[in-house]
Short mmCIF file of C-alpha atoms in Angstrom, two decimals:
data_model
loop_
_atom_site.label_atom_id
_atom_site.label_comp_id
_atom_site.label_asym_id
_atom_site.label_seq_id
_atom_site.Cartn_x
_atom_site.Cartn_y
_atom_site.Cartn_z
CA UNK A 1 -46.41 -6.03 -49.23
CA UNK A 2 -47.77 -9.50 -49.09
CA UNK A 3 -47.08 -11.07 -45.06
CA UNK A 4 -46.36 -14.79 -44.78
CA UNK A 5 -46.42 -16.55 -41.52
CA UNK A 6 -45.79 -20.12 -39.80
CA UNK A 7 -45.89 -20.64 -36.21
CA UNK A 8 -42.90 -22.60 -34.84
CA UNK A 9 -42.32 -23.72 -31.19
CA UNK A 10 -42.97 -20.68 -29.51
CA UNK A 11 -41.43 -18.64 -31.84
CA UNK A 12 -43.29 -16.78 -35.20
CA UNK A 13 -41.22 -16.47 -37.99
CA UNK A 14 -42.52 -14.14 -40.79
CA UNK A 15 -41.45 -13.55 -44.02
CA UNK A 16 -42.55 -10.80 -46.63
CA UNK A 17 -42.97 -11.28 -50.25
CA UNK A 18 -44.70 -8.99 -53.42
CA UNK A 19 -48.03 -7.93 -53.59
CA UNK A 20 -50.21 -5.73 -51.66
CA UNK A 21 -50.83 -6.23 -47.75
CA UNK A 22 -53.31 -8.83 -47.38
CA UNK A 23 -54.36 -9.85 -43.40
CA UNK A 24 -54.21 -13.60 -42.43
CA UNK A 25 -54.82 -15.49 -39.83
CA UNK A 26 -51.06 -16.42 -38.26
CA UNK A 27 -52.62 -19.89 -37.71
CA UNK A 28 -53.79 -20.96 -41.32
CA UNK A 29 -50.23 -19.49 -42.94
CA UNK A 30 -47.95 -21.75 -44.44
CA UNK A 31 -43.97 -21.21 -44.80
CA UNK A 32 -42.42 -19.19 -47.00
CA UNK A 33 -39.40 -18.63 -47.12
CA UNK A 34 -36.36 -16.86 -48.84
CA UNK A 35 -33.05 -14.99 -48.04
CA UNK A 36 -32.96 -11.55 -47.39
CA UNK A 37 -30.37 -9.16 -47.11
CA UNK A 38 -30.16 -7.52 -43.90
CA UNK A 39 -29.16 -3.99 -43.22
CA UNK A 40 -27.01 -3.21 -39.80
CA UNK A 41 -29.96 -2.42 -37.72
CA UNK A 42 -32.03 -5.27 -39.09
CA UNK A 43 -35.10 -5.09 -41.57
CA UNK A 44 -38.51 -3.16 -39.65
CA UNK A 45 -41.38 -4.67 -40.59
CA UNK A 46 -44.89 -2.50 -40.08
CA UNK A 47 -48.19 -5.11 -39.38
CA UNK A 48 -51.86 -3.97 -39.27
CA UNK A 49 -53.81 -6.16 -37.53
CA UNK A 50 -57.66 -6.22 -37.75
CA UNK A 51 -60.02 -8.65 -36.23
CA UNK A 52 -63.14 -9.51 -37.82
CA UNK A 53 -66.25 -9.67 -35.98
CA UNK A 54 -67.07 -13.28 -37.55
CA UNK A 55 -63.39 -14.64 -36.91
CA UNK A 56 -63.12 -14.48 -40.69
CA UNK A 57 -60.21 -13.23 -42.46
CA UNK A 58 -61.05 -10.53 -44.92
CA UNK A 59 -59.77 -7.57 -46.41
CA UNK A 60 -60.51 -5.14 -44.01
CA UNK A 61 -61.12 -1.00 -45.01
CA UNK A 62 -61.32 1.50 -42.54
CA UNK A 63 -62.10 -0.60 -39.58
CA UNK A 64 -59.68 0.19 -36.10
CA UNK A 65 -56.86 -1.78 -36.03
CA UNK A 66 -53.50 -2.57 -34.22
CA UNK A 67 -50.04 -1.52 -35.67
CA UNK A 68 -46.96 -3.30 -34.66
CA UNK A 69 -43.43 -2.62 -35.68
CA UNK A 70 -41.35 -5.86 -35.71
CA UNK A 71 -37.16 -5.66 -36.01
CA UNK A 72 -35.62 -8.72 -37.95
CA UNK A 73 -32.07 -9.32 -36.89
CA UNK A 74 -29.74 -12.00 -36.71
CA UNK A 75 -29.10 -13.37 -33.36
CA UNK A 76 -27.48 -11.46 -30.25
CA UNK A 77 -25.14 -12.20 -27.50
CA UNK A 78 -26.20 -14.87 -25.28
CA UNK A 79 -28.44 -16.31 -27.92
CA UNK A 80 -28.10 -19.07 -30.59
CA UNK A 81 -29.51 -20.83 -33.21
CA UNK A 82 -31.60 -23.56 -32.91
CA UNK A 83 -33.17 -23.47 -36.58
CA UNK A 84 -31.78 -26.00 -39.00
CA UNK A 85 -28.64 -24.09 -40.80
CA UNK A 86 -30.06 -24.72 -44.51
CA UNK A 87 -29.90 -21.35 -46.27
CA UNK A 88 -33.59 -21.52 -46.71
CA UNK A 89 -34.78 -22.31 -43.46
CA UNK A 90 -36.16 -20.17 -41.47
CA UNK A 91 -33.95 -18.43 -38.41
CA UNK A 92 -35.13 -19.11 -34.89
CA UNK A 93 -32.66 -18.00 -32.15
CA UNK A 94 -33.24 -19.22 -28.34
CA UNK A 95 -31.51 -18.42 -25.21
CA UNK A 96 -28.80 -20.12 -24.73
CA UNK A 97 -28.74 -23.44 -22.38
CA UNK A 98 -26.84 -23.73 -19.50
CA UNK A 99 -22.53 -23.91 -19.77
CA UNK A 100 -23.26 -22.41 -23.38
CA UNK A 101 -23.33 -19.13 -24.92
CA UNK A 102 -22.55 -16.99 -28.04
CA UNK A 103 -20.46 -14.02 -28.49
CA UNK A 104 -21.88 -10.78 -30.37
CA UNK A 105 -19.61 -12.28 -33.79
CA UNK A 106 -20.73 -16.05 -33.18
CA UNK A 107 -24.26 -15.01 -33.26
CA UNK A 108 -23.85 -12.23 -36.06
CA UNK A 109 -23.09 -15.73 -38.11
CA UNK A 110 -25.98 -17.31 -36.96
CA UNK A 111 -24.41 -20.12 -35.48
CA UNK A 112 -25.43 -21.67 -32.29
CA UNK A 113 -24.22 -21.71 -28.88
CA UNK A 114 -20.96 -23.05 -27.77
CA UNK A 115 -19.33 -24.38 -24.55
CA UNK A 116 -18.67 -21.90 -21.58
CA UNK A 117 -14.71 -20.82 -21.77
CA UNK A 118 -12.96 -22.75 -18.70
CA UNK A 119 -13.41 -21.21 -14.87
CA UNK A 120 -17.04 -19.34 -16.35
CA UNK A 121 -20.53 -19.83 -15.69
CA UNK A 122 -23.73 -19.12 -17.62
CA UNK A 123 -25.32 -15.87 -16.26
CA UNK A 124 -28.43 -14.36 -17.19
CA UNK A 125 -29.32 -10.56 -17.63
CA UNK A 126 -32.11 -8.21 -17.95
CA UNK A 127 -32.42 -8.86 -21.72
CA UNK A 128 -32.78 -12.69 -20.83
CA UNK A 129 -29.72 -13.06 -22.92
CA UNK A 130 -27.24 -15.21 -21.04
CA UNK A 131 -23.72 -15.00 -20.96
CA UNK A 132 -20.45 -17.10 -19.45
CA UNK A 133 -19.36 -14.95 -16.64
CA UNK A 134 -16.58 -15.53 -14.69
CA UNK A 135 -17.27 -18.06 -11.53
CA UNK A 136 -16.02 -16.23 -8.10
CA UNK A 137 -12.27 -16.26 -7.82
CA UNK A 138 -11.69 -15.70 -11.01
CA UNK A 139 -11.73 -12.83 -13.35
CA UNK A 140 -11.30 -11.58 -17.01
CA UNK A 141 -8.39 -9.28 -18.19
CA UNK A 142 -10.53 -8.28 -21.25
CA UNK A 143 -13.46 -7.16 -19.06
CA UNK A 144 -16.07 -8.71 -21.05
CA UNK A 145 -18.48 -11.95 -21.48
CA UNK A 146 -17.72 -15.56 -22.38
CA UNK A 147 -14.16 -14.70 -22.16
CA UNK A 148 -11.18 -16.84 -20.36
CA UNK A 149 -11.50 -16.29 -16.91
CA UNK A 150 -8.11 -16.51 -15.03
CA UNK A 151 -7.45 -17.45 -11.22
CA UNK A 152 -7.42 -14.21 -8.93
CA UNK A 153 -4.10 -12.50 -8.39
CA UNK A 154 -2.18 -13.42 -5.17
CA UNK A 155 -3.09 -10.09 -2.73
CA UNK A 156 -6.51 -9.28 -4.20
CA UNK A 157 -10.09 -10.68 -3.67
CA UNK A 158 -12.13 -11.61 -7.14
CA UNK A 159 -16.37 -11.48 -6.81
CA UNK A 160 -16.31 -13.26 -10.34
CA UNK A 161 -19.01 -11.89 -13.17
CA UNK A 162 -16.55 -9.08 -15.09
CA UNK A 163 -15.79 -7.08 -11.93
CA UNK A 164 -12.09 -6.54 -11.45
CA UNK A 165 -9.85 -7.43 -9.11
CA UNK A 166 -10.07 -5.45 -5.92
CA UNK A 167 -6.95 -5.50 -3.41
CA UNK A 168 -6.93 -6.88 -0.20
CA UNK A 169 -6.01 -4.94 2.93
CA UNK A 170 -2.17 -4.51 3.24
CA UNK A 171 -1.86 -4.63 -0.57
CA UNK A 172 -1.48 -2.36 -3.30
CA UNK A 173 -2.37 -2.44 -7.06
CA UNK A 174 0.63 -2.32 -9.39
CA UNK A 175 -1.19 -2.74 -12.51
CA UNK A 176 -4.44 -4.47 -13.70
CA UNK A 177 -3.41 -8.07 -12.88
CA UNK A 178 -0.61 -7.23 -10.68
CA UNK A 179 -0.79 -6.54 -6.82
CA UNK A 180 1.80 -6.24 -4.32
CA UNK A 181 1.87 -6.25 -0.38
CA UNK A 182 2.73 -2.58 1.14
CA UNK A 183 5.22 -2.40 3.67
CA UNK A 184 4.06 -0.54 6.14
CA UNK A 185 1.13 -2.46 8.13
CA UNK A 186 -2.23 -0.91 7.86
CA UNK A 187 -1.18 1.70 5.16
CA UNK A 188 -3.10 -0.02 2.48
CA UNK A 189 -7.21 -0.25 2.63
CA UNK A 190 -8.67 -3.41 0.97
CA UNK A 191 -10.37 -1.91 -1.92
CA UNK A 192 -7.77 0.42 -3.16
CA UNK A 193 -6.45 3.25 -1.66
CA UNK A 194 -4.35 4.83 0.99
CA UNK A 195 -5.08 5.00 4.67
CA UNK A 196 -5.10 8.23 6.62
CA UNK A 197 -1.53 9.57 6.83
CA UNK A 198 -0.04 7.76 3.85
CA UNK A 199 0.40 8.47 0.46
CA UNK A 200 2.77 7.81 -2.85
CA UNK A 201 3.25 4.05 -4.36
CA UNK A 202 2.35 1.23 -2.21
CA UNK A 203 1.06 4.00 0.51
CA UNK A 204 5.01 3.88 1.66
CA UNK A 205 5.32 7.36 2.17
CA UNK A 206 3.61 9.73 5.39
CA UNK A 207 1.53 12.43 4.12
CA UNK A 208 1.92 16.00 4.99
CA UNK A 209 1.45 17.04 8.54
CA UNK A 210 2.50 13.59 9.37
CA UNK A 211 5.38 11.61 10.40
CA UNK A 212 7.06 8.19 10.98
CA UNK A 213 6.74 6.98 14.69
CA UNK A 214 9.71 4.54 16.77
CA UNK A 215 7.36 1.87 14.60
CA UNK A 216 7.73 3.25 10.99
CA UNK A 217 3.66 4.04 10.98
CA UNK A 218 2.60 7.45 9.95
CA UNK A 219 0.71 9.57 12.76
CA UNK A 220 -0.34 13.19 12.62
CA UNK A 221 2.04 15.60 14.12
CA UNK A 222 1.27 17.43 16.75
CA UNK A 223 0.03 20.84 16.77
CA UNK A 224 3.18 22.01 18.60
CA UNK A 225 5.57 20.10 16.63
CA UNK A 226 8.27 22.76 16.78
CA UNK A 227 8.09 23.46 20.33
CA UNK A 228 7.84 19.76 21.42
CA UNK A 229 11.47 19.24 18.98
CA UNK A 230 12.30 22.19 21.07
CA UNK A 231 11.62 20.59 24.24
CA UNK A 232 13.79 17.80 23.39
CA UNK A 233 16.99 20.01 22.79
CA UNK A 234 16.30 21.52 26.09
CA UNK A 235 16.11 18.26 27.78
CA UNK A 236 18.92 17.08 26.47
CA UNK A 237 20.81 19.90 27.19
CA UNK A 238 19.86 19.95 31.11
CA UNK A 239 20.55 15.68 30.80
CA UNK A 240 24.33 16.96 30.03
CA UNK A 241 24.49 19.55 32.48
CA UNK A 242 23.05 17.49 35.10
CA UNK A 243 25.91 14.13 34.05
CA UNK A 244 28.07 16.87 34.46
CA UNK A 245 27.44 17.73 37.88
CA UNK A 246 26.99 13.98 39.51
CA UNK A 247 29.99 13.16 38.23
CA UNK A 248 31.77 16.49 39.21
CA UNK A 249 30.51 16.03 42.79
CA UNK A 250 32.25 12.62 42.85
CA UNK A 251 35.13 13.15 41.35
CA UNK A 252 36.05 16.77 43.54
CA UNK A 253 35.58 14.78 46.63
CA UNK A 254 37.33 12.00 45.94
CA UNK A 255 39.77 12.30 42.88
CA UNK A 256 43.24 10.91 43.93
CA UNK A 257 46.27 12.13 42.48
CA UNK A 258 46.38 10.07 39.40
CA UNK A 259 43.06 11.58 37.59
CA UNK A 260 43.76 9.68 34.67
CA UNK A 261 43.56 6.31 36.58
CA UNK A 262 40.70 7.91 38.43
CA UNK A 263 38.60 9.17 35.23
CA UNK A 264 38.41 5.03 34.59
CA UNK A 265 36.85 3.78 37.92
CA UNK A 266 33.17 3.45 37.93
CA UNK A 267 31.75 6.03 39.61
CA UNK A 268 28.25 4.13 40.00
CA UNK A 269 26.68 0.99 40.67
CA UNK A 270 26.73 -1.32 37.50
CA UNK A 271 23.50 -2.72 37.93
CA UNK A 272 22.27 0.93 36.58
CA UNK A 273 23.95 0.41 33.08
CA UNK A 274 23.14 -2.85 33.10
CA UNK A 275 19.06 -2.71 33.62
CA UNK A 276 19.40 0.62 31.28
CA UNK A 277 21.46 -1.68 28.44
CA UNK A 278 18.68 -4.56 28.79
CA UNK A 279 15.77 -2.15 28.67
CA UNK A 280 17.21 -1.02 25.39
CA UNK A 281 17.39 -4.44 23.95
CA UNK A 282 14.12 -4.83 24.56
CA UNK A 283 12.70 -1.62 22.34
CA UNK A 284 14.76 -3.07 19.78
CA UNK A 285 12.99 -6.34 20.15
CA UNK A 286 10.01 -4.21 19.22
CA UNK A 287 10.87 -2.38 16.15
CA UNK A 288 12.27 -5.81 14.89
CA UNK A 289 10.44 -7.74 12.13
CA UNK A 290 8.99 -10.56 14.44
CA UNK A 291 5.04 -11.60 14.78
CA UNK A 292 4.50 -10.00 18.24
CA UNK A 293 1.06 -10.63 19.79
CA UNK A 294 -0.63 -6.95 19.49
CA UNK A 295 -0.59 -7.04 23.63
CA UNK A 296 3.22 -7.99 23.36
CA UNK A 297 3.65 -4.87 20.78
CA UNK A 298 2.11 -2.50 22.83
CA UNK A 299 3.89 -3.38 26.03
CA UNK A 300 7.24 -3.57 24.08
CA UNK A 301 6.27 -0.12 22.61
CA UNK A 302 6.70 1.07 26.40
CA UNK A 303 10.40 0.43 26.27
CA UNK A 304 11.31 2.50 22.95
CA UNK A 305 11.84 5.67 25.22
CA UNK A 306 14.82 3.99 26.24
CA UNK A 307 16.48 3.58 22.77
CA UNK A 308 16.75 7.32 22.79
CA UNK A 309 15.23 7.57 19.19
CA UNK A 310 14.86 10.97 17.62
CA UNK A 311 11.30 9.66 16.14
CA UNK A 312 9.63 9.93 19.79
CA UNK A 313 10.03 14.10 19.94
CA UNK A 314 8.35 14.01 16.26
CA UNK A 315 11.77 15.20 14.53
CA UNK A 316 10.47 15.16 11.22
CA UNK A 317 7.44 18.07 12.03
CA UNK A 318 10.20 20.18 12.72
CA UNK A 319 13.07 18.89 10.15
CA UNK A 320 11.91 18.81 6.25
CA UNK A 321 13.57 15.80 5.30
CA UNK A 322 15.62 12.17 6.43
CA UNK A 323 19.10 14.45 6.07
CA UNK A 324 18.04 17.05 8.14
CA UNK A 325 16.97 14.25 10.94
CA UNK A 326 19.68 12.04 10.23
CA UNK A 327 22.09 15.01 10.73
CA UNK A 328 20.74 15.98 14.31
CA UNK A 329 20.88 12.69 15.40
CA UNK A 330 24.47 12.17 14.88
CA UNK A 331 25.17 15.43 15.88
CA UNK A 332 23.15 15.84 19.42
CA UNK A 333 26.18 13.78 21.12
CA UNK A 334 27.82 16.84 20.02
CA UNK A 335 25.82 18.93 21.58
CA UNK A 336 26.10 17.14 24.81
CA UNK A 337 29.83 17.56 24.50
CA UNK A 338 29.79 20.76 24.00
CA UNK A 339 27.16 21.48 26.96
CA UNK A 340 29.67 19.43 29.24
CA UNK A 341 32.79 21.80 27.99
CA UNK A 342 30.71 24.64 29.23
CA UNK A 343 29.58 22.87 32.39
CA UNK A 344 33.09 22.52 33.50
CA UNK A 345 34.44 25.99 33.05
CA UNK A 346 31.17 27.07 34.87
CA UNK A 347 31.64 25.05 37.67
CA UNK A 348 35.39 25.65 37.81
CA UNK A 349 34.06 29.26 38.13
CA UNK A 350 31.86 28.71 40.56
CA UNK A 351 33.09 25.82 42.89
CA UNK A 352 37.24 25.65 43.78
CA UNK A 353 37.46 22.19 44.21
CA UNK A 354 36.84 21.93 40.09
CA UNK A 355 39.34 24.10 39.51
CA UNK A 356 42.18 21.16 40.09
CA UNK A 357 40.01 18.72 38.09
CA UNK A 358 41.63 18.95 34.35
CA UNK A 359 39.21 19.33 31.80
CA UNK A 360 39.98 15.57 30.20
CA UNK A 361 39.75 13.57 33.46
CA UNK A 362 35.90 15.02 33.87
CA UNK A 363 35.04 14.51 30.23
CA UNK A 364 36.55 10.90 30.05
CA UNK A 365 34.65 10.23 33.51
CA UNK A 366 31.25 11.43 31.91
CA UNK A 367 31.99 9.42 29.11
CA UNK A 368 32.36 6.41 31.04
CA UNK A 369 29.19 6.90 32.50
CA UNK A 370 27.33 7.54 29.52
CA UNK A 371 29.08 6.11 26.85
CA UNK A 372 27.51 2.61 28.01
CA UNK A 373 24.13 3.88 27.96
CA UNK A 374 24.25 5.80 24.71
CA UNK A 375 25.93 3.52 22.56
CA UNK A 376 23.60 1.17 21.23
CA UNK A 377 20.89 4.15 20.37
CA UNK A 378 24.11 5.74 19.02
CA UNK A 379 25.18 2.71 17.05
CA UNK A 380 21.65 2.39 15.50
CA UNK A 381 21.23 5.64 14.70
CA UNK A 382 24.53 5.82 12.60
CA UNK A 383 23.84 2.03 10.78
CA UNK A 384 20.42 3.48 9.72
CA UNK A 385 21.77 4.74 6.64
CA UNK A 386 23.11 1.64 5.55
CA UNK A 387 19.90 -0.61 5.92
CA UNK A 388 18.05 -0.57 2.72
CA UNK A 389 15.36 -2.90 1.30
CA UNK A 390 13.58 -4.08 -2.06
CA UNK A 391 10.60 -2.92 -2.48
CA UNK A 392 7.81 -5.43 -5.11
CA UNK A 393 8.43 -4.01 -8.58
CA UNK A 394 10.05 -0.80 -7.71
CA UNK A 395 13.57 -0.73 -8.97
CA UNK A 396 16.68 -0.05 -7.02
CA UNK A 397 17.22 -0.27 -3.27
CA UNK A 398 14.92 1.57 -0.71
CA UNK A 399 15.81 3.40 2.79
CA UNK A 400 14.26 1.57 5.03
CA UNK A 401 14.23 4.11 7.61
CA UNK A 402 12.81 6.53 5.22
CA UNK A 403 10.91 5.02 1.70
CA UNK A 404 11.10 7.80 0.09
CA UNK A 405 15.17 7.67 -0.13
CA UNK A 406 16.46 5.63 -2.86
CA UNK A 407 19.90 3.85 -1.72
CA UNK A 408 22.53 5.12 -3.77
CA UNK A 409 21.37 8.28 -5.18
CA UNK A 410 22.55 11.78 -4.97
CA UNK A 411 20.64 12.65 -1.85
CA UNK A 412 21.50 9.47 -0.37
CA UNK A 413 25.61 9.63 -0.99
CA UNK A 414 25.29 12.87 0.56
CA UNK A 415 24.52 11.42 3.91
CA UNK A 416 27.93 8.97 3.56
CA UNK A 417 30.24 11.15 5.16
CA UNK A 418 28.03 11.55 8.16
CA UNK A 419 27.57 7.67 8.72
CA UNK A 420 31.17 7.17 8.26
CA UNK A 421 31.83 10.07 10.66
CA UNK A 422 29.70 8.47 13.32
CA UNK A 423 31.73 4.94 12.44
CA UNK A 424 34.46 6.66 13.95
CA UNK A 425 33.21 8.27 16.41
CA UNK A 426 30.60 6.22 17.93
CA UNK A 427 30.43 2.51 16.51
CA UNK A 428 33.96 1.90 16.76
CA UNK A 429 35.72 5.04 19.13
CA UNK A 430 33.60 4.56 22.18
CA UNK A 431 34.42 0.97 22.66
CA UNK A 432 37.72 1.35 21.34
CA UNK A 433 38.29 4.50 23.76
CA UNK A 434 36.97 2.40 26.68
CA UNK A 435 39.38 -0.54 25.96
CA UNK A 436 42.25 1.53 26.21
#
């Protein structure tokens, strides 16, 4: 095979035609030129190169020389033609300039660079090609060079080039351009992923061996979770026996003859309920959706033993779902009524004056002192079921006391006749009983 030559820029272009392999020197060949059909890998191209010792070109036999394998192609990615476009002109392909560049089917044609698509920028790589990347901020749904690049999603942060979308902290990725805010704070790392404790879509749910604290966040449980719940019936068992007695004491010493009339009269100072009813407010002030100062938030966090809320004795460690802990909560007044029933015949047992003390008057008078207190925790408790939320692109209506509950499904309807037992008996018969 006969080796043409011509030197161009910086660029040699060679072309083979018939005949046996002669050497030349690249500087005294002359263009020649012709099409040639390439195969998909290019045409390989085999040189022997010999050097005479006079700087002569001759036919060389047997002397050492230098083999090099050249690969004809078109041009590649990143690169473009810069060679007139005749179909006998030679092809020379160059980097291309800056805001340009050439897809893999652009420069498969042999056509030269184009413009940058809008929001890119021309990058370089370790092949020298150079591409149109996206610029930081922006990204590419199609994941690859001098493509459209599109503003960054609201909730995630873009490094530009054809990295993806990453989500910020306190957000969640729905899909590959879609991103949506969790609802619990700090559930959600930026990056991706859940933080300790949470699990499920938009890290809403607490994993296992956790639970939901007064402020919906997901903490371990602790090791004794069944004996601390434990604890807490104990406690609130002794509370009732204890009501029981202070207001036993009272009322044996001084009950007058009409009990009924008695039962009503407050038995202590009203600056008790009162300071106990505003402390109360105030943990609800810190479970409500307000931008509280993280010093504010912890010293409002103080107050939430006063709400009386089931969360603070780690109910759900001990309890295997919302129904279970829904269903002790309305049911522990219960439980104190039932503890006073047996106070009273123990003390009537035990103590004579009780005995002339009907079993109403000393109930009604222990619900006058405590109905006050327990009615807003009460009240809450019961209108929990009721309060559901949207959650971003998750159909339906959400508990928002427990995510994982949709409102309105099976488990959830339930649950009804509870809430509209407590209605009745808390929301609407304690204040109702202490009107009349």
């Amino acid at each position: 095979r006969r080796v043409h030559g011509d030197a161009v820029g910086t660029t040699t272009a060679l072309y083979p035609s018939g005949g046996d392999a002669t050497l030349y020197s690249l500087a005294a060949l002359s263009p020649s030129a012709r099409n040639w059909p390439l195969a998909a890998g290019g045409l390989q191209l085999l040189f022997e190169v010999a050097i005479d010792a006079g700087g002569t070109p001759s036919r060389v036999l047997g002397s050492p020389t230098l083999a090099v394998s050249v690969s004809l192609t078109n041009c590649v990615a990143g690169m473009g033609r810069v060679s007139e476009s005749a179909p006998t002109a030679p092809l020379v392909c160059a980097v291309c300039a800056g805001g340009t560049s050439s897809t893999a089917e652009l420069a498969a044609r042999d056509e030269s660079c184009q413009v940058c698509p809008q929001n890119t920028i021309q990058e370089a790589t370790v092949s020298t090609s150079s591409f149109c990347m996206c610029k930081p901020g922006f990204f590419t749904p199609s994941g690859t060079p001098n493509s459209e690049c599109f503003a960054c999603p609201e909730g995630a942060s873009c490094d530009g080039s054809l990295a993806r979308p990453q989500p910020l902290r306190d957000f969640s990725q729905v899909d590959n351009t879609t991103f949506a805010r969790c609802p619990i704070d700090g559930s959600c790392h930026s990056g991706g992923g859940c933080a300790t404790g949470y699990q499920g879509f938009l890290c809403k749910n607490c994993s296992p061996r956790h639970y939901a604290d007064t402020q919906g966040r997901c903490v371990a449980c602790p090791r004794a979770a069944v004996g601390v719940f434990g604890v807490s019936v104990v406690a609130l068992v002794l509370s009732a026996a204890v009501t029981f007695g202070l207001v036993a004491l009272v009322t044996s010493k001084s009950a007058p003859d009409d009990s009924a009339t008695f039962s009503r009269a407050r038995l202590f100072p009203a600056s008790i309920s009162m300071v106990v009813q505003a402390l109360q407010i105030v943990s609800i002030l810190a479970v409500a959706p307000l931008s509280w100062p993280s010093s504010a938030q912890r010293a409002l966090n103080g107050f939430a033993f006063f709400a009386l809320d089931i969360n603070l004795f780690a109910s759900e460690c001990a309890l295997d779902s919302f129904g279970a802990k829904y269903l002790v909560s309305l049911t522990a007044p219960l439980m104190f009524a039932v503890t006073l029933v047996f106070a009273h015949f123990t003390f009537s047992l035990l103590f004579w004056r009780m005995q002339r003390l009907p079993l109403g008057v000393t109930l009604l008078a222990c619900l006058f002192v405590v109905g006050p207190l327990a009615y807003l925790p009460l009240a809450r408790a019961t209108l929990l079921l009721f309060d559901c939320r949207t959650l971003p692109h998750a159909r339906g209506l959400w508990l928002k006391a427990s995510l994982v509950m949709r409102c309105f499904s099976p488990q959830w309807w339930k649950l009804v006749p509870i809430a509209l037992a407590g209605l009745v008996l808390y929301v609407l018969g304690i204040p109702g009983l202490i009107a009349l």
